[in-house]
């Protein structure tokens, strides 16, 4: 097991290196630069700015310079936001993104599993139909629709929550409700359906019939025998679920004005803020790669059929 | 099952009651002398020498002040750090008398502060995006900015601690007005020396505006509170101003509709019909022009007859009434109407003449005319305008157009390279003077992506830049505009802007619509 973990861990580095390299060259290939604006700068000022940020050097040299500074843990200065460097903006914004993401994940998992269980146990009753209909809605409607619809009803019509903002602001924790619902809805729906399907499948298997024949109570069968097996597909879905939360948070952060990394991610791409794009790409890919790694390990641990070799 | 339903019901009632009460409480706390502004984008910087956008300009009105500030009603210059000023008879030398005032940390502001600050923005090492502005205005400043002369060549001088003298490149009538711009700001050099990399952070920040920086959380909030050291603090009514950044129009506008912000500086196009009848919708003429640039070296628009035909065949009145619909005026001149200047009438609209010109150019009824590409940057507004023009040109002249849509930076690059036939553009005045709309079309100028070039035009613009203010100078500029638009149709003006804001003026005083859309926070108060 340890060997398997170490081998998988070492494998992460080349993946990240490839992502950085590809991103570095792709964004430089995009037309327009970080300092282009409607008011074209006098040539001399343009040159001075480029010199200041080493943009006048050959791309290969810029690449080498960038890689060396990453190794030192320095993501460089932002070309747009001039008062602080990329490290600062990421350090300020990533906790907000992670907090929103984590809460959304927890809610999706807890409610998804609960809804799936209830549906499976009350199969073909109104409660099953209700929760599965909600789940179908959750799977089919993209969050850039869910978000504004929630804002329209719950913020603008009912006035229960503010339209946007963050927990540290004037409206406090009320700002969290709508973005969390938006971000967790899709995953909740998937998890609910997965849980229902796999519980139903396991309930029909022989070892459950044996357990029933032995006279065990339903609750004991469910928690001791069914759930462990039924969780396998859910766990394997957690990797993709996490990436859905990450990419979804980019949209949700814009709709709800969450001061997270997703906003920088989008803005920096539009602004051609090379260093800030790369900084956010690096952080996102590191998170994604590590989450997938953890899911693999948990899966290997849960499922005895997976070999570590 | 009934129990579960009841439980869920109780929980949801409690939950919503809790949040509603939280919200009310929060709203009450937000009252008093606090103005909340939707400030569009996250500010690039609070170092006034490194900024270039409108959101930053709004914050500058709270945190900084130059020699002059601007009148909230007329946008004309009013005393700032300078108590008064005198312009010498030649119009090229301005002497400012400074008041005795200090930074928010008590350090005095003197004439030397201005000398040092202005040299900093001009210094090539600062690489300031707006350095061209003082560079164009002050004698010798351009040379220093370009690195061909030392700082001693710049025409600014501290005569004594409270007398500051500026020598201009010529008699620039709009010079004093321009000096309310952040490109002429002062910065606290003593603090910059102490914390070169973090002096704009709230814990280190020192300013000289009516407010000082209180809190700044990137992408979330920037708030300012009253500056006790400000020279005119008794006339500052607000305790706090809060700037909320979001680039998304609809998110920002929803905040306004829901009462979370007090002032929205723009209205999304699709919301326009719904808000037009509201009392808090404020619309005012704005010194800006929306136009199409011709790449005059590219066929078929290298032919002046084609350019004129295109311009004459566009029904601008319908465009501003049905498409943009916010009260913009049909524009035939590059320079919008402004006090004392009578813009060129342009060639107007005349369908028969347009067809005739097109036929003369060798394309009767549009036959043989190559597919005309219209370049615009991604935006609902630009798309709708381009579609309207496409339809007009096809219907009126038989010309087929292709709309080319590019994302902002790509579009800027294409425009700069001159790789287009017709491109959408807009221009907002940096200061209220016709030259701000015309200077950039000089031969070989960096912003002249359409490659327009006319020797006579260049000469007139050059001459006007050294002339004394007054009717003669305006006459020279008008002649230049006649050549550029009426004679050569170098670009095709489409409409003159209006500014649109949402603010309840029955609740907020001291906020006025004006032609520059400049709104100093100093004068705003809660009624």
mmCIF file of N, CA and C in Angstrom, chain B residues 346-397:
data_model
loop_
_atom_site.group_PDB
_atom_site.id
_atom_site.type_symbol
_atom_site.label_atom_id
_atom_site.label_comp_id
_atom_site.label_asym_id
_atom_site.label_seq_id
_atom_site.Cartn_x
_atom_site.Cartn_y
_atom_site.Cartn_z
ATOM 1 N N UNK B 346 -20.606 67.657 -40.656
ATOM 2 C CA UNK B 346 -20.485 66.373 -41.347
ATOM 3 C C UNK B 346 -21.252 66.404 -42.653
ATOM 4 N N UNK B 347 -21.360 65.242 -43.317
ATOM 5 C CA UNK B 347 -22.005 65.229 -44.626
ATOM 6 C C UNK B 347 -23.458 64.801 -44.518
ATOM 7 N N UNK B 348 -23.900 64.465 -43.338
ATOM 8 C CA UNK B 348 -25.308 64.116 -43.149
ATOM 9 C C UNK B 348 -25.687 62.786 -43.781
ATOM 10 N N UNK B 349 -26.987 62.586 -43.940
ATOM 11 C CA UNK B 349 -27.487 61.345 -44.540
ATOM 12 C C UNK B 349 -28.258 61.667 -45.811
ATOM 13 N N UNK B 350 -27.968 60.962 -46.867
ATOM 14 C CA UNK B 350 -28.630 61.205 -48.145
ATOM 15 C C UNK B 350 -28.480 59.943 -48.986
ATOM 16 N N UNK B 351 -29.561 59.195 -49.072
ATOM 17 C CA UNK B 351 -29.492 57.890 -49.702
ATOM 18 C C UNK B 351 -29.165 57.959 -51.197
ATOM 19 N N UNK B 352 -29.812 58.929 -51.891
ATOM 20 C CA UNK B 352 -29.593 59.042 -53.338
ATOM 21 C C UNK B 352 -28.134 59.376 -53.616
ATOM 22 N N UNK B 353 -27.603 60.315 -52.819
ATOM 23 C CA UNK B 353 -26.212 60.737 -52.997
ATOM 24 C C UNK B 353 -25.272 59.563 -52.665
ATOM 25 N N UNK B 354 -25.637 58.808 -51.655
ATOM 26 C CA UNK B 354 -24.808 57.671 -51.257
ATOM 27 C C UNK B 354 -24.702 56.670 -52.404
ATOM 28 N N UNK B 355 -25.833 56.385 -53.037
ATOM 29 C CA UNK B 355 -25.851 55.426 -54.152
ATOM 30 C C UNK B 355 -25.013 55.945 -55.315
ATOM 31 N N UNK B 356 -25.162 57.253 -55.535
ATOM 32 C CA UNK B 356 -24.411 57.872 -56.636
ATOM 33 C C UNK B 356 -22.904 57.770 -56.385
ATOM 34 N N UNK B 357 -22.498 58.074 -55.146
ATOM 35 C CA UNK B 357 -21.067 58.009 -54.807
ATOM 36 C C UNK B 357 -20.536 56.591 -54.957
ATOM 37 N N UNK B 358 -21.355 55.633 -54.551
ATOM 38 C CA UNK B 358 -20.935 54.244 -54.639
ATOM 39 C C UNK B 358 -20.775 53.826 -56.108
ATOM 40 N N UNK B 359 -21.706 54.312 -56.938
ATOM 41 C CA UNK B 359 -21.628 54.008 -58.373
ATOM 42 C C UNK B 359 -20.374 54.635 -58.975
ATOM 43 N N UNK B 360 -20.103 55.880 -58.561
ATOM 44 C CA UNK B 360 -18.894 56.563 -59.055
ATOM 45 C C UNK B 360 -17.635 55.810 -58.672
ATOM 46 N N UNK B 361 -17.677 55.183 -57.526
ATOM 47 C CA UNK B 361 -16.502 54.438 -57.052
ATOM 48 C C UNK B 361 -16.371 53.101 -57.771
ATOM 49 N N UNK B 362 -17.369 52.795 -58.629
ATOM 50 C CA UNK B 362 -17.283 51.563 -59.418
ATOM 51 C C UNK B 362 -18.122 50.426 -58.897
ATOM 52 N N UNK B 363 -19.038 50.743 -57.985
ATOM 53 C CA UNK B 363 -19.895 49.674 -57.452
ATOM 54 C C UNK B 363 -21.365 50.070 -57.560
ATOM 55 N N UNK B 364 -21.922 50.180 -58.773
ATOM 56 C CA UNK B 364 -23.328 50.565 -58.865
ATOM 57 C C UNK B 364 -24.214 49.530 -58.165
ATOM 58 N N UNK B 365 -25.098 50.004 -57.315
ATOM 59 C CA UNK B 365 -25.982 49.141 -56.516
ATOM 60 C C UNK B 365 -25.222 48.062 -55.740
ATOM 61 N N UNK B 366 -24.028 48.382 -55.410
ATOM 62 C CA UNK B 366 -23.228 47.454 -54.596
ATOM 63 C C UNK B 366 -22.647 46.306 -55.401
ATOM 64 N N UNK B 367 -22.831 46.324 -56.730
ATOM 65 C CA UNK B 367 -22.315 45.214 -57.547
ATOM 66 C C UNK B 367 -20.798 45.210 -57.530
ATOM 67 N N UNK B 368 -20.235 44.042 -57.313
ATOM 68 C CA UNK B 368 -18.785 43.899 -57.322
ATOM 69 C C UNK B 368 -18.127 44.357 -56.039
ATOM 70 N N UNK B 369 -18.942 44.812 -55.087
ATOM 71 C CA UNK B 369 -18.362 45.281 -53.817
ATOM 72 C C UNK B 369 -17.928 44.074 -52.982
ATOM 73 N N UNK B 370 -16.673 44.056 -52.534
ATOM 74 C CA UNK B 370 -16.234 42.895 -51.743
ATOM 75 C C UNK B 370 -16.983 42.828 -50.413
ATOM 76 N N UNK B 371 -16.967 41.669 -49.811
ATOM 77 C CA UNK B 371 -17.646 41.510 -48.517
ATOM 78 C C UNK B 371 -16.966 42.416 -47.488
ATOM 79 N N UNK B 372 -17.769 43.251 -46.845
ATOM 80 C CA UNK B 372 -17.205 44.232 -45.919
ATOM 81 C C UNK B 372 -17.184 43.657 -44.505
ATOM 82 N N UNK B 373 -16.015 43.643 -43.920
ATOM 83 C CA UNK B 373 -15.922 43.094 -42.556
ATOM 84 C C UNK B 373 -16.069 44.200 -41.519
ATOM 85 N N UNK B 374 -16.948 43.978 -40.546
ATOM 86 C CA UNK B 374 -17.107 44.932 -39.440
ATOM 87 C C UNK B 374 -16.567 44.275 -38.173
ATOM 88 N N UNK B 375 -15.523 44.857 -37.640
ATOM 89 C CA UNK B 375 -14.894 44.287 -36.439
ATOM 90 C C UNK B 375 -15.457 44.962 -35.190
ATOM 91 N N UNK B 376 -15.827 44.148 -34.211
ATOM 92 C CA UNK B 376 -16.245 44.738 -32.936
ATOM 93 C C UNK B 376 -15.842 43.810 -31.805
ATOM 94 N N UNK B 377 -15.756 44.356 -30.587
ATOM 95 C CA UNK B 377 -15.400 43.511 -29.443
ATOM 96 C C UNK B 377 -16.672 42.973 -28.797
ATOM 97 N N UNK B 378 -16.544 41.773 -28.229
ATOM 98 C CA UNK B 378 -17.688 41.045 -27.693
ATOM 99 C C UNK B 378 -18.472 41.887 -26.698
ATOM 100 N N UNK B 379 -19.697 42.171 -27.038
ATOM 101 C CA UNK B 379 -20.587 42.893 -26.139
ATOM 102 C C UNK B 379 -21.934 42.964 -26.820
ATOM 103 N N UNK B 380 -22.964 42.836 -26.018
ATOM 104 C CA UNK B 380 -24.320 42.862 -26.517
ATOM 105 C C UNK B 380 -24.607 44.129 -27.301
ATOM 106 N N UNK B 381 -24.174 45.238 -26.719
ATOM 107 C CA UNK B 381 -24.432 46.542 -27.313
ATOM 108 C C UNK B 381 -23.784 46.646 -28.697
ATOM 109 N N UNK B 382 -22.492 46.305 -28.773
ATOM 110 C CA UNK B 382 -21.781 46.441 -30.049
ATOM 111 C C UNK B 382 -22.365 45.512 -31.103
ATOM 112 N N UNK B 383 -22.796 44.340 -30.659
ATOM 113 C CA UNK B 383 -23.397 43.385 -31.588
ATOM 114 C C UNK B 383 -24.686 43.958 -32.174
ATOM 115 N N UNK B 384 -25.546 44.496 -31.302
ATOM 116 C CA UNK B 384 -26.831 45.005 -31.783
ATOM 117 C C UNK B 384 -26.636 46.169 -32.745
ATOM 118 N N UNK B 385 -25.675 47.040 -32.425
ATOM 119 C CA UNK B 385 -25.402 48.173 -33.311
ATOM 120 C C UNK B 385 -24.873 47.678 -34.658
ATOM 121 N N UNK B 386 -23.941 46.727 -34.586
ATOM 122 C CA UNK B 386 -23.345 46.203 -35.830
ATOM 123 C C UNK B 386 -24.406 45.526 -36.692
ATOM 124 N N UNK B 387 -25.319 44.810 -36.064
ATOM 125 C CA UNK B 387 -26.374 44.136 -36.832
ATOM 126 C C UNK B 387 -27.277 45.142 -37.530
ATOM 127 N N UNK B 388 -27.563 46.218 -36.813
ATOM 128 C CA UNK B 388 -28.402 47.262 -37.407
ATOM 129 C C UNK B 388 -27.705 47.872 -38.625
ATOM 130 N N UNK B 389 -26.405 48.178 -38.461
ATOM 131 C CA UNK B 389 -25.665 48.808 -39.556
ATOM 132 C C UNK B 389 -25.518 47.845 -40.739
ATOM 133 N N UNK B 390 -25.287 46.583 -40.417
ATOM 134 C CA UNK B 390 -25.183 45.557 -41.460
ATOM 135 C C UNK B 390 -26.465 45.537 -42.308
ATOM 136 N N UNK B 391 -27.596 45.561 -41.606
ATOM 137 C CA UNK B 391 -28.881 45.502 -42.288
ATOM 138 C C UNK B 391 -29.099 46.756 -43.146
ATOM 139 N N UNK B 392 -28.721 47.916 -42.583
ATOM 140 C CA UNK B 392 -28.879 49.179 -43.306
ATOM 141 C C UNK B 392 -28.060 49.218 -44.588
ATOM 142 N N UNK B 393 -26.813 48.816 -44.491
ATOM 143 C CA UNK B 393 -25.922 48.876 -45.656
ATOM 144 C C UNK B 393 -26.361 47.885 -46.723
ATOM 145 N N UNK B 394 -26.865 46.751 -46.268
ATOM 146 C CA UNK B 394 -27.317 45.764 -47.236
ATOM 147 C C UNK B 394 -28.584 46.261 -47.941
ATOM 148 N N UNK B 395 -29.517 46.791 -47.142
ATOM 149 C CA UNK B 395 -30.791 47.249 -47.690
ATOM 150 C C UNK B 395 -30.585 48.486 -48.568
ATOM 151 N N UNK B 396 -29.800 49.437 -48.067
ATOM 152 C CA UNK B 396 -29.682 50.719 -48.766
ATOM 153 C C UNK B 396 -28.684 50.715 -49.914
ATOM 154 N N UNK B 397 -27.603 49.951 -49.771
ATOM 155 C CA UNK B 397 -26.537 50.037 -50.773
ATOM 156 C C UNK B 397 -26.267 48.710 -51.482
#
